[in-house]
Amino acid sequence: PWALTKMQLLLNGLLLHRLERADALDKPMLFGERLSLLPADVVLSRLPDQATPWDHQNAAHENYQRFPVAPPKDSRLALIWTMLATMKPVVGRMGVLMPADCLDSREGMVLRRTLLERNWLDAIIKLPRPTRKTDAFHAVAPALLLVRQQRENDTVAIITGQGKAGDTPLAIEKAFRDAKKNMITVNTTKNMSIPHEVEAKYAASWV
């Protein structure tokens, strides 16, 4: 991955860059002032299919200030928290391609709630599950998480689309077109919940 990333930077004309080969969780190498993580305007990443073991207990006592909550055991979610910490204030943006089950776990729900409370969550796009194991994510349903710090409103787009094709990139493109045709806007309350009706029955009474 390091060599491919280096080649992509050179092919796109990004001659002035800094690329470090290191463990982004246990031993990050990109630092700014006062040994803080180096901020970036845009953070992009693709997370691995499976979580890997990492020292999440000692991470609670680090100086990088990556985790406003308890460090997650899932290394993929820990990487997302790390990327959030590297976003520049106000102008920072982030896009992460990840397995959808990360966001559906209990630790993933903590991440989503934090993003909602900060009004940083721009969109969650769930993509179709690849049919071939040779495709990306090895038949694991992927999702795209989009984060933006400076947002004009508090609405969040949750997009789900379906598309069939022989190759994953073409299937994803078809799914995007299908999802755009069925997009809806959902407003949230001040407590970051979706307004809905609740009914309850007690004895002979309905509320």
PDB file of C-alpha atoms in Angstrom, residues 2-131:
ATOM      1  CA  TRP A   2       2.858   2.423   0.765  1.00  0.00           C
ATOM      2  CA  ALA A   3       4.395   2.016  -2.694  1.00  0.00           C
ATOM      3  CA  LEU A   4       1.009   2.328  -4.422  1.00  0.00           C
ATOM      4  CA  THR A   5       0.208   5.483  -2.473  1.00  0.00           C
ATOM      5  CA  LYS A   6       3.593   6.955  -3.395  1.00  0.00           C
ATOM      6  CA  MET A   7       2.978   6.194  -7.061  1.00  0.00           C
ATOM      7  CA  GLN A   8      -0.505   7.731  -6.976  1.00  0.00           C
ATOM      8  CA  LEU A   9       0.839  10.941  -5.451  1.00  0.00           C
ATOM      9  CA  LEU A  10       3.508  11.255  -8.142  1.00  0.00           C
ATOM     10  CA  LEU A  11       1.123  10.416 -11.001  1.00  0.00           C
ATOM     11  CA  ASN A  12      -1.284  13.132  -9.806  1.00  0.00           C
ATOM     12  CA  GLY A  13       1.486  15.741  -9.721  1.00  0.00           C
ATOM     13  CA  LEU A  14       1.709  15.992  -5.922  1.00  0.00           C
ATOM     14  CA  LEU A  15       5.477  16.273  -5.761  1.00  0.00           C
ATOM     15  CA  LEU A  16       5.539  18.103  -2.425  1.00  0.00           C
ATOM     16  CA  HIS A  17       4.210  15.524   0.006  1.00  0.00           C
ATOM     17  CA  ARG A  18       5.160  13.706   3.159  1.00  0.00           C
ATOM     18  CA  LEU A  19       4.491   9.994   3.375  1.00  0.00           C
ATOM     19  CA  GLU A  20       5.302   7.987   6.494  1.00  0.00           C
ATOM     20  CA  ARG A  21       5.246   4.214   6.957  1.00  0.00           C
ATOM     21  CA  ALA A  22       4.043   3.607  10.505  1.00  0.00           C
ATOM     22  CA  ASP A  23       1.267   2.253  12.730  1.00  0.00           C
ATOM     23  CA  ALA A  24      -1.428   4.934  12.634  1.00  0.00           C
ATOM     24  CA  LEU A  25      -2.950   3.687  15.895  1.00  0.00           C
ATOM     25  CA  ASP A  26      -0.099   2.776  18.231  1.00  0.00           C
ATOM     26  CA  LYS A  27       2.711   4.914  16.771  1.00  0.00           C
ATOM     27  CA  PRO A  28       1.455   7.773  14.573  1.00  0.00           C
ATOM     28  CA  MET A  29       4.236   9.661  12.779  1.00  0.00           C
ATOM     29  CA  LEU A  30       2.588  12.776  11.337  1.00  0.00           C
ATOM     30  CA  PHE A  31       2.837  15.524  13.950  1.00  0.00           C
ATOM     31  CA  GLY A  32       2.222  19.252  13.913  1.00  0.00           C
ATOM     32  CA  GLU A  33       2.964  21.747  16.667  1.00  0.00           C
ATOM     33  CA  ARG A  34       3.378  20.598  20.284  1.00  0.00           C
ATOM     34  CA  LEU A  35       3.409  16.934  19.252  1.00  0.00           C
ATOM     35  CA  SER A  36      -0.235  17.106  18.176  1.00  0.00           C
ATOM     36  CA  LEU A  37      -1.461  15.163  15.170  1.00  0.00           C
ATOM     37  CA  LEU A  38      -0.806  16.953  11.886  1.00  0.00           C
ATOM     38  CA  PRO A  39      -4.086  18.593  10.734  1.00  0.00           C
ATOM     39  CA  ALA A  40      -5.396  18.109   7.195  1.00  0.00           C
ATOM     40  CA  ASP A  41      -8.059  19.790   5.053  1.00  0.00           C
ATOM     41  CA  VAL A  42      -9.349  16.486   3.646  1.00  0.00           C
ATOM     42  CA  VAL A  43      -8.930  12.994   5.121  1.00  0.00           C
ATOM     43  CA  LEU A  44      -9.632   9.948   2.923  1.00  0.00           C
ATOM     44  CA  SER A  45      -9.328   6.284   3.789  1.00  0.00           C
ATOM     45  CA  ARG A  46     -10.535   2.779   3.070  1.00  0.00           C
ATOM     46  CA  LEU A  47     -10.755   0.601   6.159  1.00  0.00           C
ATOM     47  CA  PRO A  48      -9.890  -3.121   6.134  1.00  0.00           C
ATOM     48  CA  ASP A  49     -12.573  -5.806   6.189  1.00  0.00           C
ATOM     49  CA  GLN A  50     -11.601  -7.207   9.579  1.00  0.00           C
ATOM     50  CA  ALA A  51     -10.515  -5.531  12.810  1.00  0.00           C
ATOM     51  CA  THR A  52      -6.967  -6.191  14.043  1.00  0.00           C
ATOM     52  CA  PRO A  53      -5.783  -6.354  17.690  1.00  0.00           C
ATOM     53  CA  TRP A  54      -4.437  -3.112  19.138  1.00  0.00           C
ATOM     54  CA  ASP A  55      -3.596  -1.718  22.574  1.00  0.00           C
ATOM     55  CA  HIS A  56      -6.837   0.160  23.252  1.00  0.00           C
ATOM     56  CA  GLN A  57      -6.379   0.173  27.048  1.00  0.00           C
ATOM     57  CA  ASN A  58      -3.165   2.224  27.007  1.00  0.00           C
ATOM     58  CA  ALA A  59      -4.636   4.542  24.360  1.00  0.00           C
ATOM     59  CA  ALA A  60      -6.889   6.052  27.024  1.00  0.00           C
ATOM     60  CA  HIS A  61      -3.807   7.665  28.619  1.00  0.00           C
ATOM     61  CA  GLU A  62      -2.176   9.061  25.462  1.00  0.00           C
ATOM     62  CA  ASN A  63      -1.486  12.741  24.709  1.00  0.00           C
ATOM     63  CA  TYR A  64      -2.880  12.879  21.165  1.00  0.00           C
ATOM     64  CA  GLN A  65      -6.453  13.611  22.321  1.00  0.00           C
ATOM     65  CA  ARG A  66      -7.958  11.331  19.708  1.00  0.00           C
ATOM     66  CA  PHE A  67     -10.685   9.769  21.818  1.00  0.00           C
ATOM     67  CA  PRO A  68     -13.298  11.976  23.557  1.00  0.00           C
ATOM     68  CA  VAL A  69     -14.865   8.704  24.722  1.00  0.00           C
ATOM     69  CA  ALA A  70     -13.341   5.386  25.772  1.00  0.00           C
ATOM     70  CA  PRO A  71     -11.069   4.060  22.995  1.00  0.00           C
ATOM     71  CA  PRO A  72     -12.983   1.428  20.998  1.00  0.00           C
ATOM     72  CA  LYS A  73     -11.809  -2.163  20.881  1.00  0.00           C
ATOM     73  CA  ASP A  74     -12.498  -2.250  17.142  1.00  0.00           C
ATOM     74  CA  SER A  75      -9.331  -1.001  15.432  1.00  0.00           C
ATOM     75  CA  ARG A  76     -11.317   0.221  12.426  1.00  0.00           C
ATOM     76  CA  LEU A  77     -13.377   2.589  14.582  1.00  0.00           C
ATOM     77  CA  ALA A  78     -10.191   3.678  16.342  1.00  0.00           C
ATOM     78  CA  LEU A  79      -8.805   4.661  12.937  1.00  0.00           C
ATOM     79  CA  ILE A  80     -11.908   6.776  12.299  1.00  0.00           C
ATOM     80  CA  TRP A  81     -11.441   8.577  15.628  1.00  0.00           C
ATOM     81  CA  THR A  82      -7.801   9.168  14.656  1.00  0.00           C
ATOM     82  CA  MET A  83      -8.831  10.651  11.321  1.00  0.00           C
ATOM     83  CA  LEU A  84     -11.388  12.890  13.025  1.00  0.00           C
ATOM     84  CA  ALA A  85      -8.602  14.213  15.264  1.00  0.00           C
ATOM     85  CA  THR A  86      -6.512  15.113  12.201  1.00  0.00           C
ATOM     86  CA  MET A  87      -9.231  17.211  10.540  1.00  0.00           C
ATOM     87  CA  LYS A  88      -8.544  20.943  10.454  1.00  0.00           C
ATOM     88  CA  PRO A  89     -10.947  22.988  12.578  1.00  0.00           C
ATOM     89  CA  VAL A  90     -13.944  24.423  10.691  1.00  0.00           C
ATOM     90  CA  VAL A  91     -12.780  23.480   7.168  1.00  0.00           C
ATOM     91  CA  GLY A  92     -11.955  19.796   7.747  1.00  0.00           C
ATOM     92  CA  ARG A  93     -13.701  17.103   5.701  1.00  0.00           C
ATOM     93  CA  MET A  94     -13.464  13.319   5.748  1.00  0.00           C
ATOM     94  CA  GLY A  95     -14.562  10.398   3.600  1.00  0.00           C
ATOM     95  CA  VAL A  96     -14.194   6.769   4.701  1.00  0.00           C
ATOM     96  CA  LEU A  97     -15.095   3.600   2.784  1.00  0.00           C
ATOM     97  CA  MET A  98     -15.718   0.936   5.381  1.00  0.00           C
ATOM     98  CA  PRO A  99     -17.657  -2.270   6.144  1.00  0.00           C
ATOM     99  CA  ALA A 100     -21.215  -1.359   7.072  1.00  0.00           C
ATOM    100  CA  ASP A 101     -21.138  -3.504  10.213  1.00  0.00           C
ATOM    101  CA  CYS A 102     -18.716  -1.013  11.812  1.00  0.00           C
ATOM    102  CA  LEU A 103     -21.431   1.617  12.040  1.00  0.00           C
ATOM    103  CA  ASP A 104     -24.058  -0.867  13.259  1.00  0.00           C
ATOM    104  CA  SER A 105     -22.098  -2.055  16.300  1.00  0.00           C
ATOM    105  CA  ARG A 106     -22.460  -0.547  19.785  1.00  0.00           C
ATOM    106  CA  GLU A 107     -19.163   1.329  19.449  1.00  0.00           C
ATOM    107  CA  GLY A 108     -20.249   2.475  16.003  1.00  0.00           C
ATOM    108  CA  MET A 109     -23.438   3.923  17.484  1.00  0.00           C
ATOM    109  CA  VAL A 110     -21.321   5.948  19.938  1.00  0.00           C
ATOM    110  CA  LEU A 111     -19.371   7.335  16.985  1.00  0.00           C
ATOM    111  CA  ARG A 112     -22.526   8.246  15.072  1.00  0.00           C
ATOM    112  CA  ARG A 113     -24.089   9.921  18.108  1.00  0.00           C
ATOM    113  CA  THR A 114     -20.938  11.995  18.659  1.00  0.00           C
ATOM    114  CA  LEU A 115     -20.928  13.115  15.028  1.00  0.00           C
ATOM    115  CA  LEU A 116     -24.611  14.031  15.247  1.00  0.00           C
ATOM    116  CA  GLU A 117     -24.113  16.028  18.445  1.00  0.00           C
ATOM    117  CA  ARG A 118     -21.266  17.960  16.798  1.00  0.00           C
ATOM    118  CA  ASN A 119     -23.337  18.375  13.613  1.00  0.00           C
ATOM    119  CA  TRP A 120     -20.477  16.896  11.596  1.00  0.00           C
ATOM    120  CA  LEU A 121     -22.296  13.946  10.021  1.00  0.00           C
ATOM    121  CA  ASP A 122     -22.976  14.802   6.382  1.00  0.00           C
ATOM    122  CA  ALA A 123     -24.102  11.477   4.914  1.00  0.00           C
ATOM    123  CA  ILE A 124     -24.037   7.704   5.300  1.00  0.00           C
ATOM    124  CA  ILE A 125     -24.213   5.867   1.987  1.00  0.00           C
ATOM    125  CA  LYS A 126     -24.721   2.121   2.195  1.00  0.00           C
ATOM    126  CA  LEU A 127     -23.568   0.347  -0.956  1.00  0.00           C
ATOM    127  CA  PRO A 128     -24.632  -3.023  -2.381  1.00  0.00           C
ATOM    128  CA  ARG A 129     -22.897  -6.182  -1.212  1.00  0.00           C
ATOM    129  CA  PRO A 130     -20.480  -7.502  -3.861  1.00  0.00           C
ATOM    130  CA  THR A 131     -21.474 -10.890  -5.218  1.00  0.00           C
TER     131      THR A 131
END
